[in-house]
GROMACS .gro file of C-alpha atoms in nm:
model
  433
    1MET     CA    1  -5.639   1.642  -3.649
    2ALA     CA    2  -5.567   1.441  -3.335
    3ALA     CA    3  -5.670   1.121  -3.510
    4ALA     CA    4  -5.441   1.201  -3.804
    5GLY     CA    5  -5.150   1.261  -3.565
    6ASP     CA    6  -5.214   0.933  -3.388
    7GLU     CA    7  -5.215   0.752  -3.722
    8ARG     CA    8  -4.880   0.905  -3.823
    9ARG     CA    9  -4.727   0.807  -3.487
   10THR     CA   10  -4.855   0.452  -3.531
   11LYS     CA   11  -4.700   0.425  -3.878
   12LEU     CA   12  -4.369   0.561  -3.744
   13LEU     CA   13  -4.360   0.306  -3.464
   14ARG     CA   14  -4.426   0.028  -3.712
   15ARG     CA   15  -4.137   0.142  -3.931
   16THR     CA   16  -3.895   0.189  -3.642
   17GLY     CA   17  -3.994  -0.109  -3.432
   18GLY     CA   18  -4.089   0.119  -3.143
   19SER     CA   19  -3.749   0.291  -3.121
   20GLY     CA   20  -3.852   0.617  -3.279
   21GLN     CA   21  -3.566   0.598  -3.530
   22ALA     CA   22  -3.604   0.504  -3.893
   23THR     CA   23  -3.485   0.151  -3.977
   24THR     CA   24  -3.323   0.052  -4.300
   25ALA     CA   25  -3.451  -0.218  -4.533
   26ARG     CA   26  -3.156  -0.438  -4.435
   27GLN     CA   27  -3.238  -0.406  -4.063
   28ARG     CA   28  -3.601  -0.497  -4.128
   29GLN     CA   29  -3.488  -0.795  -4.337
   30ARG     CA   30  -3.258  -0.918  -4.060
   31ARG     CA   31  -3.540  -0.885  -3.809
   32SER     CA   32  -3.769  -1.094  -4.030
   33PHE     CA   33  -3.498  -1.361  -4.066
   34SER     CA   34  -3.443  -1.379  -3.690
   35MET     CA   35  -3.815  -1.440  -3.633
   36LEU     CA   36  -3.826  -1.771  -3.825
   37ALA     CA   37  -3.951  -2.064  -3.620
   38ASP     CA   38  -3.687  -2.289  -3.464
   39ASP     CA   39  -3.829  -2.610  -3.612
   40ILE     CA   40  -3.802  -2.465  -3.964
   41LEU     CA   41  -3.442  -2.358  -3.901
   42VAL     CA   42  -3.351  -2.703  -3.766
   43THR     CA   43  -3.502  -2.871  -4.073
   44ILE     CA   44  -3.302  -2.649  -4.308
   45TYR     CA   45  -2.985  -2.703  -4.105
   46ARG     CA   46  -3.016  -3.082  -4.124
   47LEU     CA   47  -3.060  -3.069  -4.502
   48LEU     CA   48  -2.725  -2.891  -4.526
   49GLY     CA   49  -2.536  -3.172  -4.354
   50ASP     CA   50  -2.336  -3.262  -4.666
   51TYR     CA   51  -2.245  -2.900  -4.745
   52PRO     CA   52  -2.010  -2.754  -4.479
   53SER     CA   53  -1.979  -2.418  -4.651
   54SER     CA   54  -2.359  -2.382  -4.660
   55ARG     CA   55  -2.376  -2.468  -4.289
   56ALA     CA   56  -2.116  -2.200  -4.226
   57ARG     CA   57  -2.327  -1.943  -4.411
   58PHE     CA   58  -2.635  -2.060  -4.218
   59THR     CA   59  -2.478  -2.012  -3.875
   60GLY     CA   60  -2.334  -1.679  -3.980
   61VAL     CA   61  -2.675  -1.518  -4.041
   62CYS     CA   62  -2.753  -1.418  -3.682
   63ARG     CA   63  -2.742  -1.531  -3.319
   64SER     CA   64  -3.097  -1.661  -3.316
   65TRP     CA   65  -3.018  -1.901  -3.601
   66ARG     CA   66  -2.713  -2.032  -3.414
   67ALA     CA   67  -2.915  -2.070  -3.096
   68ALA     CA   68  -3.190  -2.262  -3.278
   69VAL     CA   69  -2.947  -2.535  -3.391
   70ALA     CA   70  -2.717  -2.532  -3.086
   71ALA     CA   71  -2.825  -2.884  -2.985
   72GLU     CA   72  -2.780  -3.033  -3.333
   73PRO     CA   73  -2.484  -3.269  -3.401
   74ARG     CA   74  -2.185  -3.095  -3.545
   75VAL     CA   75  -1.999  -3.201  -3.860
   76PRO     CA   76  -1.614  -3.195  -3.840
   77VAL     CA   77  -1.475  -2.928  -4.069
   78LEU     CA   78  -1.136  -2.919  -4.239
   79PRO     CA   79  -0.932  -2.597  -4.248
   80TRP     CA   80  -1.036  -2.318  -4.481
   81LEU     CA   81  -0.790  -2.138  -4.702
   82LEU     CA   82  -0.824  -1.772  -4.610
   83LEU     CA   83  -0.741  -1.507  -4.871
   84SER     CA   84  -0.720  -1.136  -4.808
   85PRO     CA   85  -0.761  -0.907  -5.111
   86ARG     CA   86  -0.570  -0.582  -5.064
   87GLU     CA   87  -0.648  -0.380  -5.372
   88ALA     CA   88  -0.626  -0.009  -5.308
   89GLY     CA   89  -0.963   0.152  -5.245
   90GLY     CA   90  -1.152  -0.162  -5.346
   91ASN     CA   91  -1.349  -0.438  -5.177
   92ARG     CA   92  -1.142  -0.588  -4.897
   93THR     CA   93  -1.383  -0.860  -4.801
   94ARG     CA   94  -1.185  -1.169  -4.709
   95LEU     CA   95  -1.246  -1.488  -4.903
   96ALA     CA   96  -1.233  -1.834  -4.748
   97ARG     CA   97  -1.226  -2.148  -4.961
   98SER     CA   98  -1.373  -2.461  -4.805
   99LEU     CA   99  -1.164  -2.763  -4.900
  100ASP     CA  100  -1.457  -2.990  -4.808
  101ASP     CA  101  -1.678  -2.887  -5.100
  102GLY     CA  102  -1.469  -2.632  -5.289
  103ALA     CA  103  -1.706  -2.343  -5.218
  104VAL     CA  104  -1.582  -1.987  -5.168
  105MET     CA  105  -1.729  -1.784  -4.884
  106ARG     CA  106  -1.711  -1.416  -4.807
  107ILE     CA  107  -1.596  -1.318  -4.459
  108CYS     CA  108  -1.665  -0.958  -4.367
  109PRO     CA  109  -1.420  -0.862  -4.091
  110ARG     CA  110  -1.513  -0.638  -3.801
  111PRO     CA  111  -1.464  -0.263  -3.847
  112GLY     CA  112  -1.098  -0.181  -3.795
  113LEU     CA  113  -0.978  -0.526  -3.907
  114VAL     CA  114  -1.008  -0.452  -4.279
  115GLY     CA  115  -0.671  -0.441  -4.452
  116ARG     CA  116  -0.479  -0.557  -4.144
  117ARG     CA  117  -0.221  -0.833  -4.174
  118LEU     CA  118  -0.302  -1.156  -3.988
  119VAL     CA  119  -0.007  -1.317  -3.808
  120GLY     CA  120  -0.163  -1.614  -3.629
  121GLY     CA  121  -0.471  -1.815  -3.546
  122TYR     CA  122  -0.628  -2.076  -3.323
  123ASP     CA  123  -0.896  -2.345  -3.352
  124GLY     CA  124  -1.248  -2.210  -3.392
  125CYS     CA  125  -1.172  -1.923  -3.637
  126TRP     CA  126  -0.968  -1.710  -3.395
  127VAL     CA  127  -0.712  -1.486  -3.565
  128VAL     CA  128  -0.469  -1.225  -3.438
  129SER     CA  129  -0.345  -0.915  -3.617
  130CYS     CA  130  -0.057  -0.686  -3.518
  131HIS     CA  131   0.000  -0.463  -3.819
  132PRO     CA  132  -0.072  -0.184  -3.777
  133PRO     CA  133  -0.093  -0.172  -3.394
  134PRO     CA  134  -0.274  -0.237  -3.166
  135ILE     CA  135  -0.281  -0.617  -3.135
  136ARG     CA  136  -0.631  -0.756  -3.188
  137ILE     CA  137  -0.773  -1.106  -3.133
  138VAL     CA  138  -1.092  -1.158  -3.335
  139ASN     CA  139  -1.316  -1.453  -3.418
  140LEU     CA  140  -1.394  -1.436  -3.791
  141PHE     CA  141  -1.679  -1.684  -3.752
  142SER     CA  142  -1.881  -1.521  -3.472
  143GLY     CA  143  -1.746  -1.166  -3.492
  144ALA     CA  144  -1.643  -1.170  -3.124
  145GLU     CA  145  -1.332  -0.980  -3.016
  146LEU     CA  146  -1.123  -1.030  -2.702
  147PRO     CA  147  -1.047  -0.698  -2.536
  148LEU     CA  148  -0.676  -0.638  -2.475
  149PRO     CA  149  -0.581  -0.363  -2.228
  150GLY     CA  150  -0.305  -0.116  -2.295
  151LYS     CA  151  -0.017  -0.329  -2.168
  152LEU     CA  152  -0.112  -0.620  -2.393
  153SER     CA  153  -0.220  -0.425  -2.700
  154LYS     CA  154   0.140  -0.345  -2.792
  155ILE     CA  155   0.465  -0.533  -2.739
  156ALA     CA  156   0.695  -0.332  -2.513
  157CYS     CA  157   1.068  -0.400  -2.509
  158PRO     CA  158   1.306  -0.266  -2.238
  159ARG     CA  159   1.550  -0.152  -2.507
  160ARG     CA  160   1.522   0.218  -2.582
  161ASP     CA  161   1.493   0.166  -2.956
  162HIS     CA  162   1.210  -0.089  -2.922
  163GLY     CA  163   0.850  -0.054  -2.808
  164ARG     CA  164   0.883   0.296  -2.664
  165GLY     CA  165   0.739   0.498  -2.948
  166ASP     CA  166   1.066   0.511  -3.142
  167THR     CA  167   0.968   0.448  -3.505
  168ARG     CA  168   1.326   0.404  -3.624
  169CYS     CA  169   1.330   0.036  -3.527
  170PRO     CA  170   0.972  -0.091  -3.477
  171ILE     CA  171   0.909  -0.445  -3.355
  172VAL     CA  172   0.793  -0.662  -3.646
  173VAL     CA  173   0.580  -0.962  -3.549
  174SER     CA  174   0.587  -1.250  -3.798
  175LYS     CA  175   0.384  -1.513  -3.609
  176VAL     CA  176   0.170  -1.550  -3.295
  177VAL     CA  177   0.078  -1.882  -3.130
  178PHE     CA  178  -0.147  -1.968  -2.834
  179SER     CA  179  -0.092  -2.233  -2.565
  180GLU     CA  180  -0.470  -2.295  -2.546
  181SER     CA  181  -0.793  -2.122  -2.640
  182PRO     CA  182  -0.756  -1.741  -2.625
  183THR     CA  183  -1.077  -1.726  -2.421
  184SER     CA  184  -0.923  -1.922  -2.131
  185GLY     CA  185  -0.765  -1.730  -1.845
  186GLY     CA  186  -0.446  -1.937  -1.854
  187CYS     CA  187  -0.372  -1.888  -2.224
  188ILE     CA  188  -0.014  -1.780  -2.300
  189MET     CA  189   0.040  -1.586  -2.622
  190ALA     CA  190   0.385  -1.610  -2.779
  191ALA     CA  191   0.497  -1.377  -3.058
  192MET     CA  192   0.786  -1.455  -3.294
  193THR     CA  193   0.944  -1.130  -3.407
  194GLU     CA  194   1.191  -1.037  -3.677
  195ASN     CA  195   1.412  -0.820  -3.455
  196CYS     CA  196   1.311  -0.872  -3.092
  197GLY     CA  197   1.336  -1.245  -3.026
  198ILE     CA  198   1.035  -1.407  -2.858
  199ALA     CA  199   0.770  -1.206  -2.672
  200LEU     CA  200   0.532  -1.361  -2.416
  201CYS     CA  201   0.217  -1.251  -2.238
  202ARG     CA  202  -0.083  -1.410  -2.067
  203VAL     CA  203  -0.416  -1.312  -2.219
  204GLY     CA  204  -0.593  -1.336  -1.880
  205CYS     CA  205  -0.328  -1.129  -1.702
  206PRO     CA  206  -0.379  -0.769  -1.820
  207GLU     CA  207  -0.139  -0.614  -1.569
  208GLY     CA  208   0.149  -0.844  -1.651
  209GLY     CA  209   0.234  -0.702  -1.994
  210TRP     CA  210   0.485  -0.857  -2.235
  211SER     CA  211   0.821  -1.014  -2.151
  212ILE     CA  212   1.104  -1.035  -2.407
  213HIS     CA  213   1.358  -1.312  -2.459
  214GLY     CA  214   1.654  -1.281  -2.697
  215CYS     CA  215   1.602  -0.931  -2.835
  216GLN     CA  216   1.837  -0.868  -3.130
  217VAL     CA  217   2.026  -1.185  -3.040
  218GLU     CA  218   1.849  -1.463  -3.227
  219SER     CA  219   1.583  -1.496  -3.497
  220PHE     CA  220   1.347  -1.787  -3.550
  221MET     CA  221   1.196  -1.970  -3.846
  222ASP     CA  222   0.894  -2.108  -3.658
  223ILE     CA  223   0.749  -2.150  -3.308
  224ALA     CA  224   0.475  -2.376  -3.172
  225PHE     CA  225   0.317  -2.494  -2.849
  226CYS     CA  226   0.302  -2.869  -2.784
  227ASN     CA  227   0.148  -3.002  -2.460
  228GLY     CA  228   0.171  -2.655  -2.311
  229GLU     CA  229   0.544  -2.619  -2.383
  230LEU     CA  230   0.687  -2.366  -2.625
  231TYR     CA  231   0.939  -2.468  -2.891
  232GLY     CA  232   1.119  -2.275  -3.162
  233VAL     CA  233   1.352  -2.339  -3.457
  234THR     CA  234   1.626  -2.082  -3.506
  235ARG     CA  235   1.760  -1.973  -3.843
  236GLY     CA  236   2.082  -2.143  -3.730
  237HIS     CA  237   1.892  -2.475  -3.749
  238LYS     CA  238   1.867  -2.540  -3.375
  239LEU     CA  239   1.560  -2.661  -3.187
  240VAL     CA  240   1.492  -2.459  -2.872
  241LYS     CA  241   1.264  -2.555  -2.583
  242PHE     CA  242   1.171  -2.256  -2.366
  243ASP     CA  243   1.124  -2.300  -1.991
  244ILE     CA  244   0.842  -2.063  -1.895
  245THR     CA  245   0.770  -1.950  -1.539
  246LEU     CA  246   0.484  -1.733  -1.415
  247HIS     CA  247   0.623  -1.437  -1.228
  248LYS     CA  248   0.468  -1.153  -1.028
  249GLY     CA  249   0.112  -1.087  -1.136
  250GLY     CA  250   0.100  -1.412  -1.333
  251ALA     CA  251   0.305  -1.282  -1.627
  252PRO     CA  252   0.500  -1.554  -1.817
  253MET     CA  253   0.876  -1.522  -1.858
  254VAL     CA  254   1.142  -1.742  -2.016
  255THR     CA  255   1.380  -1.847  -1.737
  256ALA     CA  256   1.594  -2.088  -1.942
  257ASP     CA  257   1.612  -2.261  -2.277
  258THR     CA  258   1.749  -2.590  -2.402
  259ARG     CA  259   1.874  -2.627  -2.758
  260VAL     CA  260   2.006  -2.895  -2.987
  261ALA     CA  261   2.127  -2.893  -3.348
  262LEU     CA  262   1.895  -3.037  -3.612
  263GLN     CA  263   2.132  -3.266  -3.801
  264MET     CA  264   1.862  -3.381  -4.045
  265VAL     CA  265   1.795  -3.031  -4.179
  266SER     CA  266   1.910  -3.007  -4.540
  267ARG     CA  267   2.161  -2.730  -4.608
  268HIS     CA  268   2.090  -2.730  -4.983
  269GLN     CA  269   1.971  -2.412  -5.146
  270SER     CA  270   1.679  -2.400  -5.388
  271ARG     CA  271   1.501  -2.158  -5.616
  272ASN     CA  272   1.174  -2.258  -5.450
  273SER     CA  273   0.983  -1.958  -5.314
  274CYS     CA  274   0.914  -2.136  -4.984
  275LYS     CA  275   1.279  -2.177  -4.885
  276GLU     CA  276   1.260  -1.912  -4.611
  277TYR     CA  277   0.961  -2.087  -4.452
  278SER     CA  278   1.068  -2.444  -4.520
  279VAL     CA  279   1.066  -2.559  -4.154
  280TYR     CA  280   0.738  -2.598  -3.967
  281LEU     CA  281   0.670  -2.709  -3.608
  282VAL     CA  282   0.338  -2.878  -3.532
  283ASP     CA  283   0.169  -3.088  -3.263
  284LEU     CA  284   0.120  -3.436  -3.412
  285HIS     CA  285  -0.067  -3.688  -3.193
  286GLY     CA  286   0.046  -3.505  -2.879
  287LYS     CA  287   0.415  -3.507  -2.979
  288LEU     CA  288   0.624  -3.231  -3.127
  289ALA     CA  289   0.683  -3.284  -3.498
  290ILE     CA  290   0.890  -3.094  -3.750
  291ALA     CA  291   0.812  -3.087  -4.121
  292MET     CA  292   1.099  -2.978  -4.343
  293MET     CA  293   1.118  -2.909  -4.712
  294THR     CA  294   1.423  -3.085  -4.848
  295TRP     CA  295   1.582  -3.212  -5.169
  296TRP     CA  296   1.754  -3.533  -5.276
  297CYS     CA  297   2.027  -3.325  -5.431
  298LEU     CA  298   2.072  -2.989  -5.597
  299GLY     CA  299   1.848  -2.939  -5.898
  300THR     CA  300   1.585  -3.195  -5.796
  301GLU     CA  301   1.226  -3.127  -5.695
  302PRO     CA  302   1.171  -3.046  -5.324
  303PHE     CA  303   0.951  -3.252  -5.095
  304PHE     CA  304   0.867  -3.274  -4.724
  305LYS     CA  305   1.009  -3.501  -4.458
  306VAL     CA  306   0.845  -3.524  -4.116
  307TYR     CA  307   1.015  -3.613  -3.789
  308GLN     CA  308   0.862  -3.666  -3.444
  309LEU     CA  309   1.039  -3.587  -3.117
  310LEU     CA  310   1.041  -3.898  -2.897
  311VAL     CA  311   1.093  -3.857  -2.523
  312ASP     CA  312   1.271  -4.116  -2.309
  313ASP     CA  313   1.056  -4.299  -2.053
  314ASN     CA  314   1.251  -4.163  -1.756
  315GLU     CA  315   1.196  -3.808  -1.878
  316THR     CA  316   0.822  -3.866  -1.915
  317SER     CA  317   0.795  -4.003  -1.560
  318THR     CA  318   0.951  -3.688  -1.416
  319GLY     CA  319   0.709  -3.467  -1.607
  320THR     CA  320   0.981  -3.281  -1.795
  321THR     CA  321   1.096  -3.287  -2.154
  322THR     CA  322   1.453  -3.206  -2.261
  323CYS     CA  323   1.578  -3.176  -2.615
  324CYS     CA  324   1.930  -3.309  -2.562
  325ASN     CA  325   1.838  -3.657  -2.439
  326SER     CA  326   1.546  -3.708  -2.678
  327ARG     CA  327   1.563  -3.846  -3.029
  328TRP     CA  328   1.396  -3.781  -3.362
  329GLU     CA  329   1.213  -4.052  -3.554
  330GLU     CA  330   1.105  -4.007  -3.913
  331VAL     CA  331   0.731  -4.025  -3.982
  332THR     CA  332   0.669  -4.208  -4.309
  333SER     CA  333   0.288  -4.201  -4.287
  334LEU     CA  334   0.039  -3.959  -4.132
  335GLY     CA  335  -0.228  -4.230  -4.117
  336ASP     CA  336  -0.578  -4.078  -4.107
  337HIS     CA  337  -0.442  -3.726  -4.056
  338ALA     CA  338  -0.327  -3.449  -4.288
  339LEU     CA  339  -0.085  -3.166  -4.216
  340PHE     CA  340  -0.179  -2.808  -4.301
  341LEU     CA  341   0.138  -2.597  -4.292
  342GLY     CA  342   0.159  -2.221  -4.320
  343GLN     CA  343   0.374  -1.926  -4.225
  344THR     CA  344   0.121  -1.808  -3.966
  345PHE     CA  345  -0.081  -2.120  -3.875
  346SER     CA  346  -0.007  -2.494  -3.890
  347LYS     CA  347  -0.225  -2.782  -3.777
  348ALA     CA  348  -0.249  -3.162  -3.791
  349VAL     CA  349  -0.614  -3.248  -3.866
  350HIS     CA  350  -0.801  -3.578  -3.866
  351VAL     CA  351  -0.959  -3.648  -4.206
  352PRO     CA  352  -1.281  -3.856  -4.192
  353MET     CA  353  -1.302  -4.161  -4.415
  354ASP     CA  354  -1.601  -4.030  -4.611
  355MET     CA  355  -1.466  -3.676  -4.652
  356CYS     CA  356  -1.520  -3.533  -4.998
  357GLY     CA  357  -1.349  -3.243  -5.168
  358ASP     CA  358  -0.980  -3.179  -5.232
  359VAL     CA  359  -0.838  -3.320  -4.907
  360GLU     CA  360  -0.699  -3.671  -4.868
  361ARG     CA  361  -0.551  -3.856  -4.576
  362ASN     CA  362  -0.174  -3.885  -4.537
  363ARG     CA  363  -0.111  -3.561  -4.728
  364ILE     CA  364   0.068  -3.235  -4.656
  365TYR     CA  365  -0.099  -2.910  -4.766
  366TYR     CA  366   0.116  -2.599  -4.741
  367SER     CA  367   0.057  -2.235  -4.826
  368ASN     CA  368   0.283  -1.948  -4.917
  369ASN     CA  369   0.199  -1.578  -4.902
  370SER     CA  370   0.540  -1.432  -4.975
  371SER     CA  371   0.566  -1.169  -5.245
  372ARG     CA  372   0.870  -1.364  -5.372
  373SER     CA  373   0.629  -1.616  -5.522
  374LEU     CA  374   0.522  -1.359  -5.780
  375ASN     CA  375   0.787  -1.463  -6.031
  376ALA     CA  376   0.914  -1.777  -5.861
  377GLU     CA  377   0.903  -2.119  -6.017
  378VAL     CA  378   0.656  -2.351  -5.849
  379HIS     CA  379   0.778  -2.706  -5.804
  380GLY     CA  380   0.609  -3.040  -5.753
  381ASP     CA  381   0.243  -3.089  -5.668
  382ALA     CA  382   0.130  -2.727  -5.650
  383VAL     CA  383  -0.186  -2.526  -5.698
  384LYS     CA  384  -0.161  -2.170  -5.822
  385LEU     CA  385  -0.435  -1.939  -5.700
  386THR     CA  386  -0.574  -1.621  -5.850
  387ILE     CA  387  -0.868  -1.392  -5.784
  388SER     CA  388  -1.078  -1.252  -6.066
  389TYR     CA  389  -1.290  -0.938  -6.035
  390GLY     CA  390  -1.486  -0.979  -6.356
  391ASN     CA  391  -1.835  -0.821  -6.353
  392GLY     CA  392  -1.780  -0.696  -5.999
  393ASP     CA  393  -1.777  -1.051  -5.860
  394LEU     CA  394  -1.492  -1.218  -5.676
  395LYS     CA  395  -1.404  -1.553  -5.825
  396TYR     CA  396  -1.160  -1.813  -5.701
  397GLU     CA  397  -0.961  -2.000  -5.963
  398ARG     CA  398  -0.708  -2.281  -5.932
  399GLU     CA  399  -0.462  -2.421  -6.180
  400LYS     CA  400  -0.296  -2.756  -6.109
  401SER     CA  401   0.066  -2.781  -6.208
  402THR     CA  402   0.238  -3.091  -6.339
  403SER     CA  403   0.281  -3.358  -6.073
  404ILE     CA  404   0.618  -3.520  -6.012
  405ALA     CA  405   0.689  -3.887  -5.952
  406ASP     CA  406   0.643  -4.015  -5.594
  407TYR     CA  407   0.937  -4.133  -5.392
  408ALA     CA  408   0.902  -4.420  -5.144
  409GLU     CA  409   1.008  -4.200  -4.851
  410LYS     CA  410   0.797  -3.904  -4.954
  411ILE     CA  411   0.460  -3.800  -4.809
  412THR     CA  412   0.271  -3.642  -5.098
  413SER     CA  413   0.235  -3.266  -5.060
  414VAL     CA  414   0.026  -2.998  -5.231
  415GLY     CA  415   0.132  -2.634  -5.227
  416TYR     CA  416  -0.100  -2.334  -5.256
  417PHE     CA  417   0.058  -2.020  -5.403
  418MET     CA  418  -0.086  -1.681  -5.486
  419LYS     CA  419   0.000  -1.552  -5.832
  420CYS     CA  420  -0.003  -1.199  -5.692
  421GLY     CA  421   0.208  -1.120  -5.387
  422LEU     CA  422  -0.037  -0.854  -5.264
  423HIS     CA  423  -0.263  -1.113  -5.102
  424ASP     CA  424  -0.232  -1.279  -4.764
  425ILE     CA  425  -0.299  -1.652  -4.756
  426MET     CA  426  -0.332  -1.864  -4.441
  427TRP     CA  427  -0.512  -2.168  -4.303
  428LEU     CA  428  -0.810  -2.106  -4.079
  429LEU     CA  429  -0.967  -2.382  -3.868
  430PRO     CA  430  -1.340  -2.307  -3.816
  431PRO     CA  431  -1.552  -2.466  -3.542
  432ASP     CA  432  -1.736  -2.789  -3.622
  433ILE     CA  433  -2.049  -2.679  -3.805
   0.00000   0.00000   0.00000
């Protein structure tokens, strides 16, 4: 009897790995994957050099696989197009389309992130969500999450009807940008809101909380950091540079702002579904740039014009940048770069000469996730997107619309629209793989 008991205990330990608890088939499979020899993993990884999406799947298996190829050369990756299915009671796995090779990847968000709206991102697959509260900063590639204490997990406004538990007028965040990597102690996080101006906090300063600038006074179309300085474009078509000072406890606060009218912004109206998000700020070669959707005249097809903010030499020598004494210069070519513009994330990215896939140099790629695009007419060079759930599988489909003639002053652009307004769509810049 004793021998039989010992045999049963031995079998149990083998099944549980010595923990005394039963393991699932998936856990045993993961354990067998993680035990593969490093030289085998490195060989497989090198064979996937021409397939960025396959490399992404490889490094997403487990930590031991990532550690095995940590010393291997990385391949530059272009932004992914991130889609978020929101069907009621269904599969909410996020889909990411690699523009390098056209592959579609599944991204399973951390528990608690499913179904949440993403309002911003940063290089390396970092995303931020605010709806519903609390605010969360998560890396969709590694699964890591930055802990935010109570003061930073919710935007608090000194007004009685904002940020104090009053649900009659909740603060609505439309975009979040970072001054540098969210993992750095000096990172400043700026939130553009619909009804509370601009909110600021420092990720590495948990006791500082949020500071508010312009609550119920001014609304913005876009915000961006460039060389550590925060800029915004108001709905009144003015460029604003915010002077930020670190106050008690290291919390950032706006102490002043400088603004100037954008004379080159077109005042024409259009039926295009992107008209509310037709102005984008982006860091281009270390200078602030603005990309604007415009029209030759009413009734014509829209296109983008790009301008760069040039700073006078005397301003550069003093280490300060003002908007009033600077000038805008039109950018007629992006060179070896491409612009990826979106409501929640925009980025200028270098495109390698031998890059394959859908991306070309000197192009503008923009996305739209507004529900207004459901019945809106899509103009120009546009790609309509849809998701099919046939046979229980998620499929990504694209349908190219008719291209319009190029103008000499026009940088060719390609728009990505969802046919169904129930899906989020944003650019996501993964780490080099």
